[in-house]
CSV table of C-alpha atoms and ligand atoms in Angstrom, one decimal:
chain,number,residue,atom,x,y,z
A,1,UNK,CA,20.1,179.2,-107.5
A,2,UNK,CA,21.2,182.7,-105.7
A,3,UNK,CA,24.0,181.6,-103.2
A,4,UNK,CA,27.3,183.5,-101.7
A,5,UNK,CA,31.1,182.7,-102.2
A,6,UNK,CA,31.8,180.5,-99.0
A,7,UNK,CA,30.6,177.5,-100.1
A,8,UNK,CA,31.7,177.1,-104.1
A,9,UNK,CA,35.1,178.4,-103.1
A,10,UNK,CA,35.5,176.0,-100.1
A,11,UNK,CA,34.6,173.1,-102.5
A,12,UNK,CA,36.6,175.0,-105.3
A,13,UNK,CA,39.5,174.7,-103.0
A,14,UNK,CA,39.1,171.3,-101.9
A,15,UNK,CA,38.7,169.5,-105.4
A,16,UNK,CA,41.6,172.1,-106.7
A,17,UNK,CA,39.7,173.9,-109.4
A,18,UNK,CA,38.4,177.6,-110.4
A,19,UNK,CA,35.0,179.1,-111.2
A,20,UNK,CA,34.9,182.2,-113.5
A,21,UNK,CA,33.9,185.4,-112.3
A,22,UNK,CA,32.3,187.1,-115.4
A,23,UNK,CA,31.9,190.7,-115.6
A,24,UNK,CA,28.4,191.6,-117.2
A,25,UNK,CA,26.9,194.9,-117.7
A,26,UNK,CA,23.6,194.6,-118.9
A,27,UNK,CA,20.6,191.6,-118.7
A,28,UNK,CA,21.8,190.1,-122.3
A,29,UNK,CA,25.4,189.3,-120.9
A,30,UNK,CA,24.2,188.2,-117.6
A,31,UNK,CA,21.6,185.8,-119.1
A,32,UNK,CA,24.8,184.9,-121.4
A,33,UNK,CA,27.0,184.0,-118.7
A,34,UNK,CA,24.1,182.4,-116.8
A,35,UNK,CA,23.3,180.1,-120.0
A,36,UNK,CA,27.1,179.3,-120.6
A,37,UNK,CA,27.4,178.2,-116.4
A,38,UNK,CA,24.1,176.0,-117.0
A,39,UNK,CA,25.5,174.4,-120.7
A,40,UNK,CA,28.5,172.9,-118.7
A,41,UNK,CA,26.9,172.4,-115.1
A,42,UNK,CA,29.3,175.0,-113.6
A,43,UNK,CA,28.8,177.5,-110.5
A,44,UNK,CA,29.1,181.0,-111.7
A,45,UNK,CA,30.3,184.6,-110.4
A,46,UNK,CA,28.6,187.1,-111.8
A,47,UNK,CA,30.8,189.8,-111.3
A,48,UNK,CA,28.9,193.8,-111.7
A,49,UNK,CA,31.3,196.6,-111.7
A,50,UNK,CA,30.2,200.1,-110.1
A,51,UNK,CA,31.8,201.8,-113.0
A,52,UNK,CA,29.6,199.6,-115.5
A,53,UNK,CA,26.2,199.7,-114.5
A,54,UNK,CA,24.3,201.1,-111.8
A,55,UNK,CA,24.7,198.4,-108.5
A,56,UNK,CA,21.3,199.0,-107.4
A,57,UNK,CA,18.7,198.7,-110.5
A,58,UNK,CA,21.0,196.4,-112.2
A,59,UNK,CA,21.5,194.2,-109.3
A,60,UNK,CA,18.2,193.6,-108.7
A,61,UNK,CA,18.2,192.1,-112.2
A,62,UNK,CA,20.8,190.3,-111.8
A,63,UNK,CA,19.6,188.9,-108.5
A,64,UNK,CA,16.2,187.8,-110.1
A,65,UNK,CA,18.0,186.0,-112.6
A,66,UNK,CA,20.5,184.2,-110.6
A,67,UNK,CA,17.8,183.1,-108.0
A,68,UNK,CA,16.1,181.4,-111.4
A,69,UNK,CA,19.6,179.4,-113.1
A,70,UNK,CA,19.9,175.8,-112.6
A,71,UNK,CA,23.5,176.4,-111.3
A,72,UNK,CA,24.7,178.0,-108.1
A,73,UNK,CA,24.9,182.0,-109.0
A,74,UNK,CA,27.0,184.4,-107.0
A,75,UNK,CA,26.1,187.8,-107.4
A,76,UNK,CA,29.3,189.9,-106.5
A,77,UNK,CA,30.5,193.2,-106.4
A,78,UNK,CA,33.4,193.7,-108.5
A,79,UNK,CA,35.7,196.7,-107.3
A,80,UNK,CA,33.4,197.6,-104.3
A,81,UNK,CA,35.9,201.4,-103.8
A,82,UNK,CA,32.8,203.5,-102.5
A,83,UNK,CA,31.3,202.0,-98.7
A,84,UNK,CA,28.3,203.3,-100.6
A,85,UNK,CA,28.6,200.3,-103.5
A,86,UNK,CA,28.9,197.9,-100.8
A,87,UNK,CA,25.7,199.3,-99.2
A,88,UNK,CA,23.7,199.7,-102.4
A,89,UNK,CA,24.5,196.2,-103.3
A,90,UNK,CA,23.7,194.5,-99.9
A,91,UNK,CA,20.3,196.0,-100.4
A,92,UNK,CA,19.8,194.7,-104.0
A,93,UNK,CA,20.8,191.3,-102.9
A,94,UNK,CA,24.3,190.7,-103.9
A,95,UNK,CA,25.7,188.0,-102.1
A,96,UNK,CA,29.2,189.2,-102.3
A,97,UNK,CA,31.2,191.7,-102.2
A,98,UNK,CA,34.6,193.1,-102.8
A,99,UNK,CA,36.1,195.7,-100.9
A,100,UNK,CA,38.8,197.3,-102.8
A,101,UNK,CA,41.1,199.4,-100.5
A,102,UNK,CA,44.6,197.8,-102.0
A,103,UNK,CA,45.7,201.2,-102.5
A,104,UNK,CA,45.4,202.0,-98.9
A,105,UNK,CA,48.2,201.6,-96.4
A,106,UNK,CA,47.8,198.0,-94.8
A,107,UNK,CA,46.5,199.5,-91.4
A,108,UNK,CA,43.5,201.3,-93.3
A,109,UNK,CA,42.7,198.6,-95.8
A,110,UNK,CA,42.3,196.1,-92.5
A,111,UNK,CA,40.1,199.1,-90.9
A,112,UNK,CA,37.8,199.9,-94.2
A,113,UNK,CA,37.7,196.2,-94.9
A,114,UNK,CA,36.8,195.0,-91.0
A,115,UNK,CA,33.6,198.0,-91.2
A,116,UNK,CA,32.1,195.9,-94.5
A,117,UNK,CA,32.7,192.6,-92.9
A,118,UNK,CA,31.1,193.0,-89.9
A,119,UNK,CA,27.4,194.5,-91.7
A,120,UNK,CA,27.8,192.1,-94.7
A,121,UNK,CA,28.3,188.7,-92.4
A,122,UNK,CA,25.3,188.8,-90.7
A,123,UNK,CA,23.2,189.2,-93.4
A,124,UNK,CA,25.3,185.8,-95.6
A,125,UNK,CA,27.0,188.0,-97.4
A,126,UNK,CA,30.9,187.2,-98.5
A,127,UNK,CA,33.4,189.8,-98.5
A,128,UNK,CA,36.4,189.8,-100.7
A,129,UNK,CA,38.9,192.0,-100.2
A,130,UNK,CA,42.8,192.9,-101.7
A,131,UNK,CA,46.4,193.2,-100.6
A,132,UNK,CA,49.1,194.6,-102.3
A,133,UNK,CA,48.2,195.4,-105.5
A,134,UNK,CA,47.0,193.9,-108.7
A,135,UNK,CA,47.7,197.1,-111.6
A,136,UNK,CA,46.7,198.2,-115.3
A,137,UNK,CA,48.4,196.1,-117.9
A,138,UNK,CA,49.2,199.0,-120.0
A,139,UNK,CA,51.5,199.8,-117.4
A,140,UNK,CA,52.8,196.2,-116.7
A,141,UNK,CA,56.6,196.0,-117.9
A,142,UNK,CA,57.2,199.3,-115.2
A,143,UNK,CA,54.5,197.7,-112.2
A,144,UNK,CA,54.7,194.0,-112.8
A,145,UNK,CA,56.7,193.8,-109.7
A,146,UNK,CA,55.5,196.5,-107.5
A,147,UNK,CA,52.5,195.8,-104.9
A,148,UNK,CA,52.8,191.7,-104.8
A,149,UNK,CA,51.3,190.2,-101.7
A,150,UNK,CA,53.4,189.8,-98.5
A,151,UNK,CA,52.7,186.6,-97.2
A,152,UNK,CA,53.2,188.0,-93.5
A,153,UNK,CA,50.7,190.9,-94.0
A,154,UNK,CA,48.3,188.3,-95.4
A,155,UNK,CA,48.0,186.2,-92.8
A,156,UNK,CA,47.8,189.2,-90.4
A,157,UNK,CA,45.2,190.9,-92.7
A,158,UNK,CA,42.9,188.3,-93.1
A,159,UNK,CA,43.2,187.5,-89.2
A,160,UNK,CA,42.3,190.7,-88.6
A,161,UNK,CA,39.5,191.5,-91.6
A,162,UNK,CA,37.5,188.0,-91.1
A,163,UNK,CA,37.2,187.8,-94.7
A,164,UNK,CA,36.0,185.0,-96.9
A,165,UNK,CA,38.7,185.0,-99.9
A,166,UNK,CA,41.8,186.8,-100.8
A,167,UNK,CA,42.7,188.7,-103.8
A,168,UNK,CA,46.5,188.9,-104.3
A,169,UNK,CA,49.2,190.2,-106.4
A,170,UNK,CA,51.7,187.2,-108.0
A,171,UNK,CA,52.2,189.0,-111.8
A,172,UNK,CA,48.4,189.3,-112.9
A,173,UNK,CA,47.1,192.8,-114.1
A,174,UNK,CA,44.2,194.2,-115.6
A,175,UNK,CA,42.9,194.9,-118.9
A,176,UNK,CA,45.7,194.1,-121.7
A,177,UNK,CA,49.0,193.1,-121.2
A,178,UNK,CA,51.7,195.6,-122.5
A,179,UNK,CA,54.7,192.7,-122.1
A,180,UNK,CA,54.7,189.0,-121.6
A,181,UNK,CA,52.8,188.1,-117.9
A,182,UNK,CA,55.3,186.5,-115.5
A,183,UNK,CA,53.6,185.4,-112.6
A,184,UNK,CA,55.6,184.7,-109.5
A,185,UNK,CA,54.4,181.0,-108.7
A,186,UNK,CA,57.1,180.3,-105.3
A,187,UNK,CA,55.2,183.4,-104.2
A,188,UNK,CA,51.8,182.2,-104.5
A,189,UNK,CA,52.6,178.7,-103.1
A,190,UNK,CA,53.5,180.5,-99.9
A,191,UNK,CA,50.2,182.4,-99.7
A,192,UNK,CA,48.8,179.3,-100.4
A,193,UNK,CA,50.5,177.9,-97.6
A,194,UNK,CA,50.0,180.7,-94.9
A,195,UNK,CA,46.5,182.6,-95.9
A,196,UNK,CA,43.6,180.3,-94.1
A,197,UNK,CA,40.8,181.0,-96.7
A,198,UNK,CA,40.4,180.6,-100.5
A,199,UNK,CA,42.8,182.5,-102.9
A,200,UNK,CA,41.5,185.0,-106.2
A,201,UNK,CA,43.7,186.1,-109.3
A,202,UNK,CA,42.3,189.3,-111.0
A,203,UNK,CA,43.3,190.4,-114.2
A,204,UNK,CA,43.4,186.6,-115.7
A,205,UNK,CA,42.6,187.8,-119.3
A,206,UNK,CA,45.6,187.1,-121.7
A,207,UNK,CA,47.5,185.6,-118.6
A,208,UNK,CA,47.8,182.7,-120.7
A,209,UNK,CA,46.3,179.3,-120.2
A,210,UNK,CA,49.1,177.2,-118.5
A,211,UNK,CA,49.7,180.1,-116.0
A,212,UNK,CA,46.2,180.3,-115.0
A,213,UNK,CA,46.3,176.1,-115.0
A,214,UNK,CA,49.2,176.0,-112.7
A,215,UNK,CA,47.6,179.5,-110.2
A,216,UNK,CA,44.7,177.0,-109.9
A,217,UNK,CA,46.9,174.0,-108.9
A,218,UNK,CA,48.4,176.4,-106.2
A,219,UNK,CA,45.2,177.5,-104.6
A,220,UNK,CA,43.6,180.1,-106.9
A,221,UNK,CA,39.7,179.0,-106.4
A,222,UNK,CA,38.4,182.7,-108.3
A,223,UNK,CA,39.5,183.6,-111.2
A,224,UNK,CA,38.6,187.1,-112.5
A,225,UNK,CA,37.5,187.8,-116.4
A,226,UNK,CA,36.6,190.9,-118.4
A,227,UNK,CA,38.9,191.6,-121.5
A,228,UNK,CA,39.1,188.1,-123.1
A,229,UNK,CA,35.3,188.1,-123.1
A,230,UNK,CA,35.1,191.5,-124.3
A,231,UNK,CA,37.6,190.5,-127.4
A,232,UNK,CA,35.8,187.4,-128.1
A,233,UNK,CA,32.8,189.1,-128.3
A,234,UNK,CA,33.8,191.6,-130.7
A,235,UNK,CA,35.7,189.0,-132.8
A,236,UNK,CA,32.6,187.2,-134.1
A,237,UNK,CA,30.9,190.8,-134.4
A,238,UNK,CA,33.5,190.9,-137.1
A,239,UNK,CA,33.5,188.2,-138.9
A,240,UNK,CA,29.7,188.3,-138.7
A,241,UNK,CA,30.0,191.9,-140.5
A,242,UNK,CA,32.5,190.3,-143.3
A,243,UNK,CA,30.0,187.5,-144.0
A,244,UNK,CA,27.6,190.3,-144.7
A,245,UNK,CA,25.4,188.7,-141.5
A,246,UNK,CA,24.6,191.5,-139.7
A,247,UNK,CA,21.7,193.8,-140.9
A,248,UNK,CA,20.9,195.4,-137.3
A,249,UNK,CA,21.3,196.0,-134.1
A,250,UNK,CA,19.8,192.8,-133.1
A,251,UNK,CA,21.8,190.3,-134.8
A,252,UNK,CA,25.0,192.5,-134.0
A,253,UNK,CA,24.3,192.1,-129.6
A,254,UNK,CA,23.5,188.4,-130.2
A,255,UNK,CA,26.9,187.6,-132.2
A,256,UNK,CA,29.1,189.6,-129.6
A,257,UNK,CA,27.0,187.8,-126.8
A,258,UNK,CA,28.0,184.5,-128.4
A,259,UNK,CA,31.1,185.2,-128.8
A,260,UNK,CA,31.4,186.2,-124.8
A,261,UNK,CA,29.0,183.3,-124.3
A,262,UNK,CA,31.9,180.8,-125.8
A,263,UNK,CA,34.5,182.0,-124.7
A,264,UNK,CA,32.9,181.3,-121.3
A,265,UNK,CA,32.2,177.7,-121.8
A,266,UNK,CA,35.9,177.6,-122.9
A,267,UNK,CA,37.5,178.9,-119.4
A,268,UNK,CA,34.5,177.0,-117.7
A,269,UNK,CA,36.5,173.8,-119.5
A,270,UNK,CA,39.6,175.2,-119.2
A,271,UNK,CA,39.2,175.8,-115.3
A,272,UNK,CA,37.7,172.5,-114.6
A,273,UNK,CA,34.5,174.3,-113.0
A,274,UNK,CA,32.5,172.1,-115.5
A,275,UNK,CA,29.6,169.6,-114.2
A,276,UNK,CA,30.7,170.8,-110.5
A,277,UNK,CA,27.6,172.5,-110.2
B,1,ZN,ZN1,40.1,193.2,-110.6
């Protein structure tokens, strides 16, 4: 079942848990994230990144499949930094998107943001958008405290934007950590307390499972995942090879798609996302 953001996150919010937003790139990981969502009755985020696969032709995949699960699917734009992306994936069929302007001063991230919401909301789609900053984690121990979320601003700037969810900046960061992750919980209990709609943590790959436990206690409903997939993936591509498994192509997709696959189901469980479908 294709739907948008508004209502999982609402209920997400409500019952205190998080749904997954996997990144695929191709119709084998999408129908692998898809299968993983429907094993453990969970609502899913697909999450397609420009810089991955092409938002249009792949979208409309992705669409087809999503309207078929037997969980809610949201098909989102991940890192929406072109008004083009946003465009192109509105016309696929997304149902969400992210607007990505973090790295804009706060006046033209409300601006470029407001221009999205206001084609994307009449047509049911969600918009997601960023403030302050959520960096690389190869650059963490130098950025891990530069660009967190202003709870002042992000009142303001969701007032303004009309926005559906909020990503913020309390210590996450992409990709893999260089340093331990310290995330700034008093910080995100006050955006919990001040921002009206539901709250999304990027970057949750090797964040550590009783951080990203306690971010969902304190109002983080999405919960962003690339890299840990990606590893697990590769890890049973390994050990595959060493058991002298693999004899193709084939057989070497399926084992890194399992691998992704499971360690889905384990953040589905881990999130408590699981038979809230
Ligand atoms: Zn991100």
């Amino acid at each position: 079942m294709l739907v948008n953001l508004e209502l999982l996150l609402r209920d997400a919010k409500q019952n205190q848990y998080g749904i997954p937003a996997a990144n695929a790139w191709n119709e084998g990981s999408i129908r692998a994230a898809i299968s993983a969502a429907e094993n453990y009755k969970s609502p899913l985020i697909l999450a397609l990144y420009p810089a991955m696969a092409d938002i249009f032709e792949f979208g409309k995949i992705a669409v087809r499949a999503a309207k078929t699960a037997r969980v809610p699917v949201v098909v989102h734009l991940d890192h929406g930094q072109q008004y083009s992306d946003a465009v192109k994936a509105v016309r696929a069929g997304f149902t969400s998107i992210m607007v990505d302007r973090s790295t804009c001063p706060f006046e033209q991230n409300i601006a470029e943001v407001k221009e999205i919401v206001k084609f994307a909301h009449p047509v049911n789609v969600t918009v997601e958008a960023e403030l302050g900053h959520v960096g690389q984690g190869s650059e963490y121990e130098e950025t891990k405290n530069e660009g967190l979320t202003k709870p002042a601003e992000a009142l303001l700037f969701v007032q303004h934007t009309g926005i559906d969810c909020l990503a913020v900046a309390v210590g996450t960061s992409h990709g893999v950590y260089a340093g331990k992750p310290e995330l700034h919980f008093d910080l995100l209990k006050q955006l919990n307390q001040v921002v009206p709609v539901p709250l999304v943590l990027h970057g949750c790959s090797g964040t550590g499972d009783e951080n990203l436990k306690k971010a969902i206690q304190l109002g983080i409903t999405k919960l962003n995942l690339y890299t840990d997939l990606d590893k697990a993936g590769y890890s049973v591509l390994e050990q595959r090879i060493k058991q002298e498994e693999i004899t193709g192509m084939r057989q070497a997709e399926s084992a890194m798609l399992q691998g992704y696959r499971e360690k889905l189901e384990y953040y589905i469980q881990l999130f408590g996302s699981n038979h809230r479908a």
